[in-house]
Coordinates of C-alpha atoms in Angstrom, one line a residue:
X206 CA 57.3 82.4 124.6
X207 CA 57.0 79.9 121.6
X208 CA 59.5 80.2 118.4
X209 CA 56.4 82.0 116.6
X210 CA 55.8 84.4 119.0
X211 CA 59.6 85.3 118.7
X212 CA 59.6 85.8 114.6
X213 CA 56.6 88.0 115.4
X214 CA 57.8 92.1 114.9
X215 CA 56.3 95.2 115.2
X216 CA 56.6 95.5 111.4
X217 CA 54.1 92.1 111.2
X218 CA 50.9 94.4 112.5
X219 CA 49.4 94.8 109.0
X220 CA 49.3 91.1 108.9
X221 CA 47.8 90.6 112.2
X222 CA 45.3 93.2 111.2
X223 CA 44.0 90.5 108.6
X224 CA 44.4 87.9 110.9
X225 CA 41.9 88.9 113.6
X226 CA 39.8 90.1 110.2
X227 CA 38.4 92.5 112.8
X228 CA 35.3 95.1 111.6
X229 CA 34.0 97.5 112.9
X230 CA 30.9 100.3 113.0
X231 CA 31.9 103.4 112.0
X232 CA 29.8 105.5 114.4
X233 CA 30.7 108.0 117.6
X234 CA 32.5 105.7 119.6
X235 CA 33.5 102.9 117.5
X236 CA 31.1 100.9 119.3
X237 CA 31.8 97.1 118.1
X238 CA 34.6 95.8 121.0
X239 CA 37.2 93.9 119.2
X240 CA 36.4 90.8 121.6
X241 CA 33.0 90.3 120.2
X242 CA 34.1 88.2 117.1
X243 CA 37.2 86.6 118.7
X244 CA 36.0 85.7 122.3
X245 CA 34.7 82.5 121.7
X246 CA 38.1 81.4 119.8
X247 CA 40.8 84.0 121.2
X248 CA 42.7 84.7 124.1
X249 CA 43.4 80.8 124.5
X250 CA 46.8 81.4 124.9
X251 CA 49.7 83.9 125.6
X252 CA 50.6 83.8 121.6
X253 CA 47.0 85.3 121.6
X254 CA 47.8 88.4 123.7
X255 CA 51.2 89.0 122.7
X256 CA 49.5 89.2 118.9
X257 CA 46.8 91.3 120.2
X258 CA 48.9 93.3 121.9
X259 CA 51.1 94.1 119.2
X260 CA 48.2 94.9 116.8
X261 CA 48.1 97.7 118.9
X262 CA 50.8 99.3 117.7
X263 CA 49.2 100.4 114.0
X264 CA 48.1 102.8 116.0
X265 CA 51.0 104.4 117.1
X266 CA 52.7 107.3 114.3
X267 CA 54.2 105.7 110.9
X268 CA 55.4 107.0 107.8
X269 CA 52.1 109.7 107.2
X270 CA 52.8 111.6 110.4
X271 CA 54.9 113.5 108.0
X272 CA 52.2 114.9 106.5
X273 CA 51.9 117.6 109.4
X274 CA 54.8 119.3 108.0
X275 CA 52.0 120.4 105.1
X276 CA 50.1 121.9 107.9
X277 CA 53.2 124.1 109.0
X278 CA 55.1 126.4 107.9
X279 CA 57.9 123.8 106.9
X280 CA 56.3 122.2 104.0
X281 CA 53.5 122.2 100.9
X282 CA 51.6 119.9 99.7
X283 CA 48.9 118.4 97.1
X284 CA 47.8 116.6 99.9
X285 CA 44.1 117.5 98.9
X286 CA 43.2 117.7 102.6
X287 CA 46.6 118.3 104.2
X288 CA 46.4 121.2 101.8
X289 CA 43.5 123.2 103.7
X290 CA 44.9 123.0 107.1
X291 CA 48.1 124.5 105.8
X292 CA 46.5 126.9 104.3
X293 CA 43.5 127.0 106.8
X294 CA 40.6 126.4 104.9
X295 CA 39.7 123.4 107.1
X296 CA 36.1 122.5 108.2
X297 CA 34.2 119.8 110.1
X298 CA 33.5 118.1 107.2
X299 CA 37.6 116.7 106.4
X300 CA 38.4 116.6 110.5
X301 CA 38.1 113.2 111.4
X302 CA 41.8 112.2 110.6
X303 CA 42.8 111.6 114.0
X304 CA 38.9 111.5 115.3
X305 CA 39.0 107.4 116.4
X306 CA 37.9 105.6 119.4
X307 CA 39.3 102.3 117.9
X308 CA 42.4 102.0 119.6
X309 CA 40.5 103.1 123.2
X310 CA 38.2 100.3 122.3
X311 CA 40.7 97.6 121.7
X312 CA 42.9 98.6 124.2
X313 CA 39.6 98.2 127.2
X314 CA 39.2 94.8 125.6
X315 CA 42.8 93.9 126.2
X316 CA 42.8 94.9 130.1
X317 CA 39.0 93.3 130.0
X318 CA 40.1 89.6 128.1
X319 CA 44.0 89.2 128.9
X320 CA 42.9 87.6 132.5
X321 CA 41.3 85.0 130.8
X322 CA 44.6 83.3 129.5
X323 CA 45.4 79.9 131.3
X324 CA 48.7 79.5 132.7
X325 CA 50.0 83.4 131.5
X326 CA 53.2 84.7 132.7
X327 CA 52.0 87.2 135.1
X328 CA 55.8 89.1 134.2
X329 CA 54.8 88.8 130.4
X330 CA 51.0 90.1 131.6
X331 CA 52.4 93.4 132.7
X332 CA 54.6 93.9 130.5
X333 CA 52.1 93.7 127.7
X334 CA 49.3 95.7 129.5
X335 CA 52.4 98.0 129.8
X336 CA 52.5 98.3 126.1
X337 CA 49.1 99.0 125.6
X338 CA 48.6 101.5 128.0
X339 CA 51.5 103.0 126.4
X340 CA 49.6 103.1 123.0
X341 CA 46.4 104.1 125.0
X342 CA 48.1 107.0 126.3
X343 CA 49.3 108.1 122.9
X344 CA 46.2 108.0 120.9
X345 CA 44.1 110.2 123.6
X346 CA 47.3 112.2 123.6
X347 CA 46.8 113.1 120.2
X348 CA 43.2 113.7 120.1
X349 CA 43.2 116.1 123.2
X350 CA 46.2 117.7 121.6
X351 CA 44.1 118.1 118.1
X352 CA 40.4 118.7 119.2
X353 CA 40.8 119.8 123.2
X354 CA 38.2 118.4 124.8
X355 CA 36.6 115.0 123.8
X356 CA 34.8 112.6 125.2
X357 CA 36.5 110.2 127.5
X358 CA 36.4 106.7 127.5
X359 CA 37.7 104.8 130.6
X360 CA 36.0 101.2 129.7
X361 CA 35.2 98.9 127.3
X362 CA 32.1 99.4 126.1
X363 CA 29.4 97.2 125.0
X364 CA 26.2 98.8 124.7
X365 CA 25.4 101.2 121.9
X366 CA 23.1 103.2 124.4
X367 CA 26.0 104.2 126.0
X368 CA 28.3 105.3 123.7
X369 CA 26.7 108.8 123.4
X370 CA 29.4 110.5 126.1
X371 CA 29.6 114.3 126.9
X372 CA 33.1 115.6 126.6
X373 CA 35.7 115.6 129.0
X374 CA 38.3 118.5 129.8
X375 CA 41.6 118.3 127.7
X376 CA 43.0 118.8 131.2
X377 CA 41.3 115.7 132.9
X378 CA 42.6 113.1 130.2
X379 CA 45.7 114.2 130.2
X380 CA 46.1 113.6 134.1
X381 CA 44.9 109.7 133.0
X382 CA 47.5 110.0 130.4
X383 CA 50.3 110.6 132.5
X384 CA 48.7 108.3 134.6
X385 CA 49.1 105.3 132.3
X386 CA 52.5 106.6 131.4
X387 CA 53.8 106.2 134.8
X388 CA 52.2 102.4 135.0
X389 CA 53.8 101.8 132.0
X390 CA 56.7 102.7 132.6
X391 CA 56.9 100.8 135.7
X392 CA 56.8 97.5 133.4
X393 CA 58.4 98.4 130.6
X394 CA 61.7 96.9 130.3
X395 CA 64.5 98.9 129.5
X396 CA 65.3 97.3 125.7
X397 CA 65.0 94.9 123.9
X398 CA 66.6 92.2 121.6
X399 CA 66.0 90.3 118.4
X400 CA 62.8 90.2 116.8
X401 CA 61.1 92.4 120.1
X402 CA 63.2 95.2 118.9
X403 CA 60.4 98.3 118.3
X404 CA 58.4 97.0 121.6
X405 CA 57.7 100.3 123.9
X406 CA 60.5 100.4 126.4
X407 CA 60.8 102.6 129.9
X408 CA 62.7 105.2 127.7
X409 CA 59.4 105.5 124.7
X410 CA 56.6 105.9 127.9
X411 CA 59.3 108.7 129.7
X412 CA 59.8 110.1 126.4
X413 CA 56.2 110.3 125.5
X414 CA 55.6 111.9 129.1
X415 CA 57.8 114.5 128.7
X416 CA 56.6 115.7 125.2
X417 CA 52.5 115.5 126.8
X418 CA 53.7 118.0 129.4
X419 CA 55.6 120.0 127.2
X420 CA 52.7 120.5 125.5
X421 CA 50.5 121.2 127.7
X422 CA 53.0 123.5 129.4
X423 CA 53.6 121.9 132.5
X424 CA 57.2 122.7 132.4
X425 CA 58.6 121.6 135.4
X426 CA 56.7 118.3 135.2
X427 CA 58.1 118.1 131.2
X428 CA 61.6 118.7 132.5
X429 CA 61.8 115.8 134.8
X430 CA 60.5 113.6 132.9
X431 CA 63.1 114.4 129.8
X432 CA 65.4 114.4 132.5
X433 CA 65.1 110.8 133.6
X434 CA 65.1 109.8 129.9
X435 CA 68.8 111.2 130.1
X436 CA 69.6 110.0 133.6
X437 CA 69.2 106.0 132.4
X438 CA 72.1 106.8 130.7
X439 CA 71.5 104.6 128.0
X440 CA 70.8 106.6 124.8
X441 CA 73.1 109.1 122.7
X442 CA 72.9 110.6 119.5
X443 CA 73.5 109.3 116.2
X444 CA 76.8 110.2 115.0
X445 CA 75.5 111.1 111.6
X446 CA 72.6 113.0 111.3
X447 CA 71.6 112.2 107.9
X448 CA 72.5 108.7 108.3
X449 CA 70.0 107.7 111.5
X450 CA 66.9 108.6 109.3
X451 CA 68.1 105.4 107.3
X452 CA 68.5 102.4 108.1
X453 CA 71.9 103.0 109.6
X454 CA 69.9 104.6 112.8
X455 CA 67.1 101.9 112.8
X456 CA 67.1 100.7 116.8
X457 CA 70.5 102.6 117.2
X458 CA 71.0 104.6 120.7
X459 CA 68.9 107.6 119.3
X460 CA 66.0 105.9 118.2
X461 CA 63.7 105.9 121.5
X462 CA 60.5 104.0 119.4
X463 CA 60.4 103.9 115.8
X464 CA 57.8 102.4 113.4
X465 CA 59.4 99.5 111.8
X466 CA 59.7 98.3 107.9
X467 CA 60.7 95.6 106.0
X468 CA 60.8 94.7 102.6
X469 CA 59.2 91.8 102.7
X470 CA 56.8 92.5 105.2
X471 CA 55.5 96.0 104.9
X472 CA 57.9 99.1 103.1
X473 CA 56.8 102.3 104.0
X474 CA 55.4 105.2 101.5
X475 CA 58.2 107.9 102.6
X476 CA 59.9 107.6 98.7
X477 CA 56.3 108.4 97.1
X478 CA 55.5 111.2 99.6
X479 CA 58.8 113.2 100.1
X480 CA 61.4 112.0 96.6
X481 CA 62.5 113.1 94.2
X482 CA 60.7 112.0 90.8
X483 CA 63.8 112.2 88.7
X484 CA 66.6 111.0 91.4
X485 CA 64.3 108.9 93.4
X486 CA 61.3 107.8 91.2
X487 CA 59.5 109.6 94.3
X488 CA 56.2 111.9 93.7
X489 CA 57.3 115.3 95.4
X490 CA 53.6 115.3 97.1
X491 CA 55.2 117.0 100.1
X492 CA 57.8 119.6 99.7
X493 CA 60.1 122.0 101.8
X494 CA 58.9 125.4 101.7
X495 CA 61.7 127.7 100.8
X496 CA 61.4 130.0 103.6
X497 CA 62.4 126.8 106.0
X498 CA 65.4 126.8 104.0
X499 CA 65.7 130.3 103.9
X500 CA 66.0 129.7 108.2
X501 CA 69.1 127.7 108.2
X502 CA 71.8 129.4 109.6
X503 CA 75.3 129.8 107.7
X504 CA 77.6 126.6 108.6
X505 CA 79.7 129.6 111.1
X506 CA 76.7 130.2 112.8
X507 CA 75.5 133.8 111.0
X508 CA 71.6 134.1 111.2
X509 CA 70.7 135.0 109.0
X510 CA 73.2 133.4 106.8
X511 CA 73.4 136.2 104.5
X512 CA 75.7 138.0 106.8
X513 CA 78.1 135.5 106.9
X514 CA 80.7 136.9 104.9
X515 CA 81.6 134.2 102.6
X516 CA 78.2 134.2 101.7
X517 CA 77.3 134.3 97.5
X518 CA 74.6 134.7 96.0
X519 CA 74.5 132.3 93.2
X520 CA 75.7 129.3 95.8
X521 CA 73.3 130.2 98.4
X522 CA 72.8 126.5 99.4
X523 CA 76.6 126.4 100.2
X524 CA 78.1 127.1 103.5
X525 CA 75.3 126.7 105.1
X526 CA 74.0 124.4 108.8
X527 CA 75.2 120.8 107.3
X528 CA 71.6 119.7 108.5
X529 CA 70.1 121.7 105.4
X530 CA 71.8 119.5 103.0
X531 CA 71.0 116.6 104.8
X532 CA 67.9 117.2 105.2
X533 CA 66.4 119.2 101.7
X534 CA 67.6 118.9 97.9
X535 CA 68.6 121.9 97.2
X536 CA 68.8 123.2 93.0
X537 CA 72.2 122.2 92.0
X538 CA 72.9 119.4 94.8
X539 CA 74.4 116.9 93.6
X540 CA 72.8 113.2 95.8
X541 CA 74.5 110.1 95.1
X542 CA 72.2 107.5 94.5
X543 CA 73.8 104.4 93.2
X544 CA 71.7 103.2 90.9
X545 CA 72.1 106.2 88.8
X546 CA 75.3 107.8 88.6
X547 CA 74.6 109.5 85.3
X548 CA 71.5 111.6 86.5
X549 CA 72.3 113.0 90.3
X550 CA 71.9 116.6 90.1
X551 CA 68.4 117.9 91.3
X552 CA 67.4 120.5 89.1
X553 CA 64.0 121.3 89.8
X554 CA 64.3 123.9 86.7
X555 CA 65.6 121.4 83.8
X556 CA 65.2 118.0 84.7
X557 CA 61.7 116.7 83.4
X558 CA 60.5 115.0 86.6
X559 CA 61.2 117.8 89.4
X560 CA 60.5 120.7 87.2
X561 CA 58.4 123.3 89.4
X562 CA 54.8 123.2 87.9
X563 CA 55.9 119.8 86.6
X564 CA 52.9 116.4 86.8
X565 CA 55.0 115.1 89.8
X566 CA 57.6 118.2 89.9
X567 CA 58.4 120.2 93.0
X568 CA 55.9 123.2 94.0
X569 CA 59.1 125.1 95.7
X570 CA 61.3 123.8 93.9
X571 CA 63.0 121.8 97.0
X572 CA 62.6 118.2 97.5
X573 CA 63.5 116.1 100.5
X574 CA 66.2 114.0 101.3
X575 CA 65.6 113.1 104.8
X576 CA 63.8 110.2 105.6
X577 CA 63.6 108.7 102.1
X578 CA 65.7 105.2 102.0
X579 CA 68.5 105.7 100.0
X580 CA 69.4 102.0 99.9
X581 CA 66.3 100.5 98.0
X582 CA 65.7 102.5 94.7
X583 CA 62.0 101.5 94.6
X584 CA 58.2 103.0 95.5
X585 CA 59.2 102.4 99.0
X586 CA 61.4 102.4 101.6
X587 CA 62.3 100.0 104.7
X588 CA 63.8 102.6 107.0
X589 CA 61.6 103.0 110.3
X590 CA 59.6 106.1 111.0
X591 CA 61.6 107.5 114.1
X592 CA 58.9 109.0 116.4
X593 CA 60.4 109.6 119.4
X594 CA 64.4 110.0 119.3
X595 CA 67.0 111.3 121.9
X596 CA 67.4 114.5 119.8
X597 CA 63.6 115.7 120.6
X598 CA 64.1 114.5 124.2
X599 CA 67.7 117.1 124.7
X600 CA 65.4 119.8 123.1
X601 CA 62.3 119.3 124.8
X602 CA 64.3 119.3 128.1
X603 CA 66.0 122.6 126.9
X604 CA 62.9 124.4 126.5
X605 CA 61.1 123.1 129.6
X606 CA 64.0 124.0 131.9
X607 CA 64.8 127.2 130.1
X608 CA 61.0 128.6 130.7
X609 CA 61.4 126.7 134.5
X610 CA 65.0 128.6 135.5
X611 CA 66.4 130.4 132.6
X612 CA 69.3 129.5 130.6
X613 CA 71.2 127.1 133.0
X614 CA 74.6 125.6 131.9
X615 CA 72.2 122.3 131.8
X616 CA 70.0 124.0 129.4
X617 CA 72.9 125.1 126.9
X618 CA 74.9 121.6 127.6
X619 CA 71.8 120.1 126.0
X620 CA 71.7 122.5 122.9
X621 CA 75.5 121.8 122.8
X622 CA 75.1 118.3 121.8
X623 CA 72.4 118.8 119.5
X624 CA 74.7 121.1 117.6
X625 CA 77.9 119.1 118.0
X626 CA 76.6 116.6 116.2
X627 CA 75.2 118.7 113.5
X628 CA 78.9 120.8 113.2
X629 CA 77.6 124.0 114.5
X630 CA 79.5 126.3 116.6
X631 CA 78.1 126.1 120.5
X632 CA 75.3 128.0 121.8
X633 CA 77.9 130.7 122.8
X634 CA 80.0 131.1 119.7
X635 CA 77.0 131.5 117.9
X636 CA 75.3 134.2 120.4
X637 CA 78.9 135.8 120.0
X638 CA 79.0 135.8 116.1
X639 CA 75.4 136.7 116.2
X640 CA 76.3 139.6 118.9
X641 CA 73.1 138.3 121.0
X642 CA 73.4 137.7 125.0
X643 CA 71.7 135.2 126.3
X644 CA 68.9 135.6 128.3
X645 CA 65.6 133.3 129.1
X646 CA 64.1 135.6 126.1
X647 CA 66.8 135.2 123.5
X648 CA 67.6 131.5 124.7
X649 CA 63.4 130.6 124.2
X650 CA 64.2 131.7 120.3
X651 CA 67.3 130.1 119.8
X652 CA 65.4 126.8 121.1
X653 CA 62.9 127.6 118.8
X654 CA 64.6 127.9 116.0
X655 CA 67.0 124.7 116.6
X656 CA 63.9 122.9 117.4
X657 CA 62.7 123.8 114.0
X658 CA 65.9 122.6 112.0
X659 CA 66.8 120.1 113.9
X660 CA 63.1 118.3 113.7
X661 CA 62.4 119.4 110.1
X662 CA 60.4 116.7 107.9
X663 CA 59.4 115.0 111.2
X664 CA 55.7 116.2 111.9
X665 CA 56.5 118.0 115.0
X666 CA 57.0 121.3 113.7
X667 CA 52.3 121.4 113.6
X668 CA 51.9 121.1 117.1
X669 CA 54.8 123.6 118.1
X670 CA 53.6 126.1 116.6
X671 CA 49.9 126.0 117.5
X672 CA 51.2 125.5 121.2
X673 CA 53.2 128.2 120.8
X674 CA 50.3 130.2 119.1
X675 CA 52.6 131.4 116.5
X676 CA 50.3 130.4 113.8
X677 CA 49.4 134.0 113.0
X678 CA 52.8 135.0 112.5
X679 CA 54.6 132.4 110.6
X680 CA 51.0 130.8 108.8
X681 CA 49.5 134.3 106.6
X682 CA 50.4 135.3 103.6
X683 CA 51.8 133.8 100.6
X684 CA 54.2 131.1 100.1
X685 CA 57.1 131.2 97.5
X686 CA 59.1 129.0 95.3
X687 CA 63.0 129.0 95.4
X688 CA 64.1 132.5 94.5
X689 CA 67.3 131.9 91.6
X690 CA 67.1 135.3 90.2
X691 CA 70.4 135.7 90.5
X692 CA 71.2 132.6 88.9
X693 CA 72.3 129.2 90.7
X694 CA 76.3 128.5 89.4
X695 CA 75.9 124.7 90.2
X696 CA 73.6 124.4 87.7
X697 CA 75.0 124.4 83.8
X698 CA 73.2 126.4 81.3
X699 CA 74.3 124.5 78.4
X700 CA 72.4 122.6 76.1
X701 CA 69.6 125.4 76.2
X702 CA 69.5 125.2 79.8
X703 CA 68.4 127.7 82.5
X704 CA 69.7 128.0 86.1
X705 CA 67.8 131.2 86.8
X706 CA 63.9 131.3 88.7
X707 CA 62.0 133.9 89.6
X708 CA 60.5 134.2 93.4
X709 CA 57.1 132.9 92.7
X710 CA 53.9 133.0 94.6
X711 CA 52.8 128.8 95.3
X712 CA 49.1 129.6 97.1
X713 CA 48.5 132.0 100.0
X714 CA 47.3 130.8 103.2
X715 CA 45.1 132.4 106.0
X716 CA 45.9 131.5 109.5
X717 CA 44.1 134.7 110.9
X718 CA 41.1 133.3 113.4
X719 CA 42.0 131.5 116.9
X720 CA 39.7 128.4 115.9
X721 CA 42.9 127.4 114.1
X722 CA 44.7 126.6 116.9
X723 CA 42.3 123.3 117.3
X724 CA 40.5 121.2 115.4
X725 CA 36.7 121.0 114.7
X726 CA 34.7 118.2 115.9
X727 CA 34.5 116.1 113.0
X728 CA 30.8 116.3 111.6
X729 CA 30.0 113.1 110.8
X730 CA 30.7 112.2 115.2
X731 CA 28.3 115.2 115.6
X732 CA 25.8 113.9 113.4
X733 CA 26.1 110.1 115.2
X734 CA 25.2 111.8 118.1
X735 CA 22.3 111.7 120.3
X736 CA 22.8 115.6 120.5
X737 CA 25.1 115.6 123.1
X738 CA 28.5 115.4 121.2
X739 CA 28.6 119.4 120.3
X740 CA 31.2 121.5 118.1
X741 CA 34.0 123.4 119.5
X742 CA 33.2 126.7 120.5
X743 CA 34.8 128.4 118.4
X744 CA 34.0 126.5 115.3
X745 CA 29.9 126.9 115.8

């Protein structure tokens, strides 16, 4: 591989984008094949596939996959369209965020071109058809997972006549999903070094299995597969919680695949979408909801943490699961950037920036801090977006081999470490302090629950609960600021201060119809149609 080709990163795609200066037709299927402009130049070399190949990878979650924590029950936004599918006024007509047959269409003319380079590396070949798949797999992944069935694409195509494909059962792709999983992960090395660091690896495609079977609840197939993530023996958790979701964790033992960022390259949007306006010159467009913080236990394990005895109600934020702090700003926290030692306290009630109701103020009155670089006090950060981590893979194996064989000592060893490292009392001490027993039923909502602190600000928290078809439960009904009626002592009340806010209603949502549990063909795909792309069932 030439000296270029090494300098080249995962973090370069945006460049390569503009490099391949690649258009396309914005119809059913995507029709144009990415080959058609760069045949009669391209694929002259392996420079040319390893570039191609790691275009691919703008297609694989970065930095806006938080946004789905506005569609849960973990956050609110002024996301205009984030907005109505957390508060499920949806249609057709605002769908089509994760409607693309793009990345099918440049991935068929990868497998259909990469032959053609003289004198390839038939290693390097694989291991790059590896990746691709790998992306491949991803992107239908996330479509069947969204919209059910679609239409399936299992070729390149190059005539617009037959584009116009019938859908395909959700069922169906995902057996070709797992399908390219398992050839990629034949290829796939196990890491990598230097510059290839963010590459898919073995671990990312076993990873990535085990989360498409866990949501398709094929548990016994989703607990192998997390299990051979643990048996390579090669990843561990972060010591620091707060810490891997900055730079610190970039390509650490936890982080499986990540998204990467640079500062001089490409800096992702995290800062303007989750900060702080007053501590992090962020934009608070997506805040914590303060019924997720409400669900964090006390730091002994009391849930809720209100019975914890040492509890008070005017430092409610105190004593309380250490992830909550190092996750969410909290009214009164004190966060120690820096840049500015003189203004650190969030105070979502005084400080002109976060005040709730505020231009770029918090609607709950939380803000977060995970996620958000806390090295580089600009519009941006350079921390990766960590998409699939060891943490999810201990959980998702918790939950698959809980609902296989019950609470096992594996099952609870793997909850262990999740809450080792987060300083929480053990799965027993805490059914003990809790006086719970533990049973497949009571074990299934303490997974729940850890899944749901534990993951918080990552974008997961969407697709649990519509496969969990909890949406009607947890998704109605109105959503609250911070209630401070009874004052938050953190907070000085001099200088005409106030440290006191009333529960208020933000908007009230309206999860109360099954259609919600998928996504509506996007109407414009209808409408390019020949008639025989039709709307989900139950969104005619």
């Amino acid at each position: 591989m030439s000296n270029n080709i090494k300098k080249l990163t995962i973090v370069w795609s945006a460049l390569i984008s503009c490099f391949l200066g690649i258009g396309c037709k914005k119809d059913l299927l995507n029709q144009n094949p990415l080959n058609q402009i760069t045949d009669a130049t391209y694929w002259q070399s392996s420079d040319d596939a390893v570039m191609f190949a790691t275009r691919m990878y703008t297609y694989m979650p970065q930095d806006n996959f938080v946004y789905y924590e506005g569609m849960s029950d973990n956050g609110i936004t002024n996301d205009p369209t984030t907005r109505r599918f957390g508060n499920s006024t949806q249609d057709p007509t605002i769908s089509s965020k994760e409607w693309s047959y793009e990345p099918m269409r440049q991935a068929y003319s990868f497998f259909a071109n990469v032959d053609k380079v003289p004198g390839m590396d038939a290693t390097l070949k694989a291991r790059l058809t590896a990746e691709v798949k790998f992306v491949l797999a991803y992107r239908y992944f996330i479509m069947v997972t969204l919209y059910g069935d679609i239409p399936f694409v299992n070729s390149l195509i190059t005539d617009p006549n037959a584009a116009d494909l019938p859908k395909t059962s959700k069922a169906d792709i995902t057996k070709s999903v797992i399908q390219w999983l398992d050839e990629a992960a034949a290829n796939l090395p196990v890491s990598y070094t230097g510059a290839d660091q963010g590459r898919a690896t073995k671990g990312a495609a076993l990873a990535l299995k085990a989360r498409v079977y866990l949501y398709s609840g094929q548990f016994v197939e989703a607990a192998a597969a997390a299990k051979a993530v643990m048996d390579m023996n090669i990843y561990k958790l972060y010591p620091d919680y707060y810490a891997f979701f900055q730079k610190d964790g970039d390509y650490s033992s936890e982080d499986i695949w990540s998204f990467g960022y640079t500062l001089s390259v490409r800096q992702n949007s995290l800062r303007d979408i989750l900060g702080s306006q007053a501590l992090m010159n962020g934009r608070n467009i997506l805040d914590p909801t303060a019924e997720l913080v409400t669900d964090y236990e006390s730091k002994n394990g009391y849930y809720p943490y209100t019975k914890d005895p040492a509890y008070v109600a005017t430092d409610p934020f105190n004593n309380r699961d250490p992830r909550l702090r190092a996750s969410i700003l909290c009214p009164g926290d004190i966060f120690p950037y820096p840049q500015f030692p003189n203004i650190n306290q969030y105070d979502p009630f005084n400080n002109a920036g976060d005040r709730i109701g505020g231009d770029l103020g918090s609607r709950s009155g939380f803000s977060w801090a995970k996620n958000v670089d806390h090295y580089d006090y600009v519009r941006s950060g350079t921390n990766n977006w960590k998409a699939f981590r060891y943490g999810e893979v201990l959980l998702n194996y918790a939950e698959a081999q809980n609902e296989t064989g019950g609470p096992s000592a594996d099952v609870i060893a793997a909850v262990d470490r999740i809450r080792t490292r987060a300083k929480m009392p053990t799965v027993a001490q805490t059914f003990a302090i809790n006086e719970q027993t533990v049973s497949q039923s009571t074990m299934r909502t303490f997974i729940r629950h850890e899944r749901r602190i534990e993951l918080a600000g990552e974008g997961l928290r969407y697709f649990d609960l519509i496969r969990w078809k909890i949406g009607e439960q947890v998704m109605q009904g109105p959503i609250y600021t911070v209630d401070a009626s009874a004052g938050i002592a953190a907070i000085s009340t001099a200088n005409g201060h106030i440290n006191k806010y009333p529960k208020t209603v933000i908007e009230t949502r309206y999860f109360n119809n099954p259609k919600f549990y998928v996504w509506p063909i996007p109407q414009s795909a209808i409408d390019a149609s020949k008639g025989i792309l039709t709307q989900n069932p139950l969104w005619k």
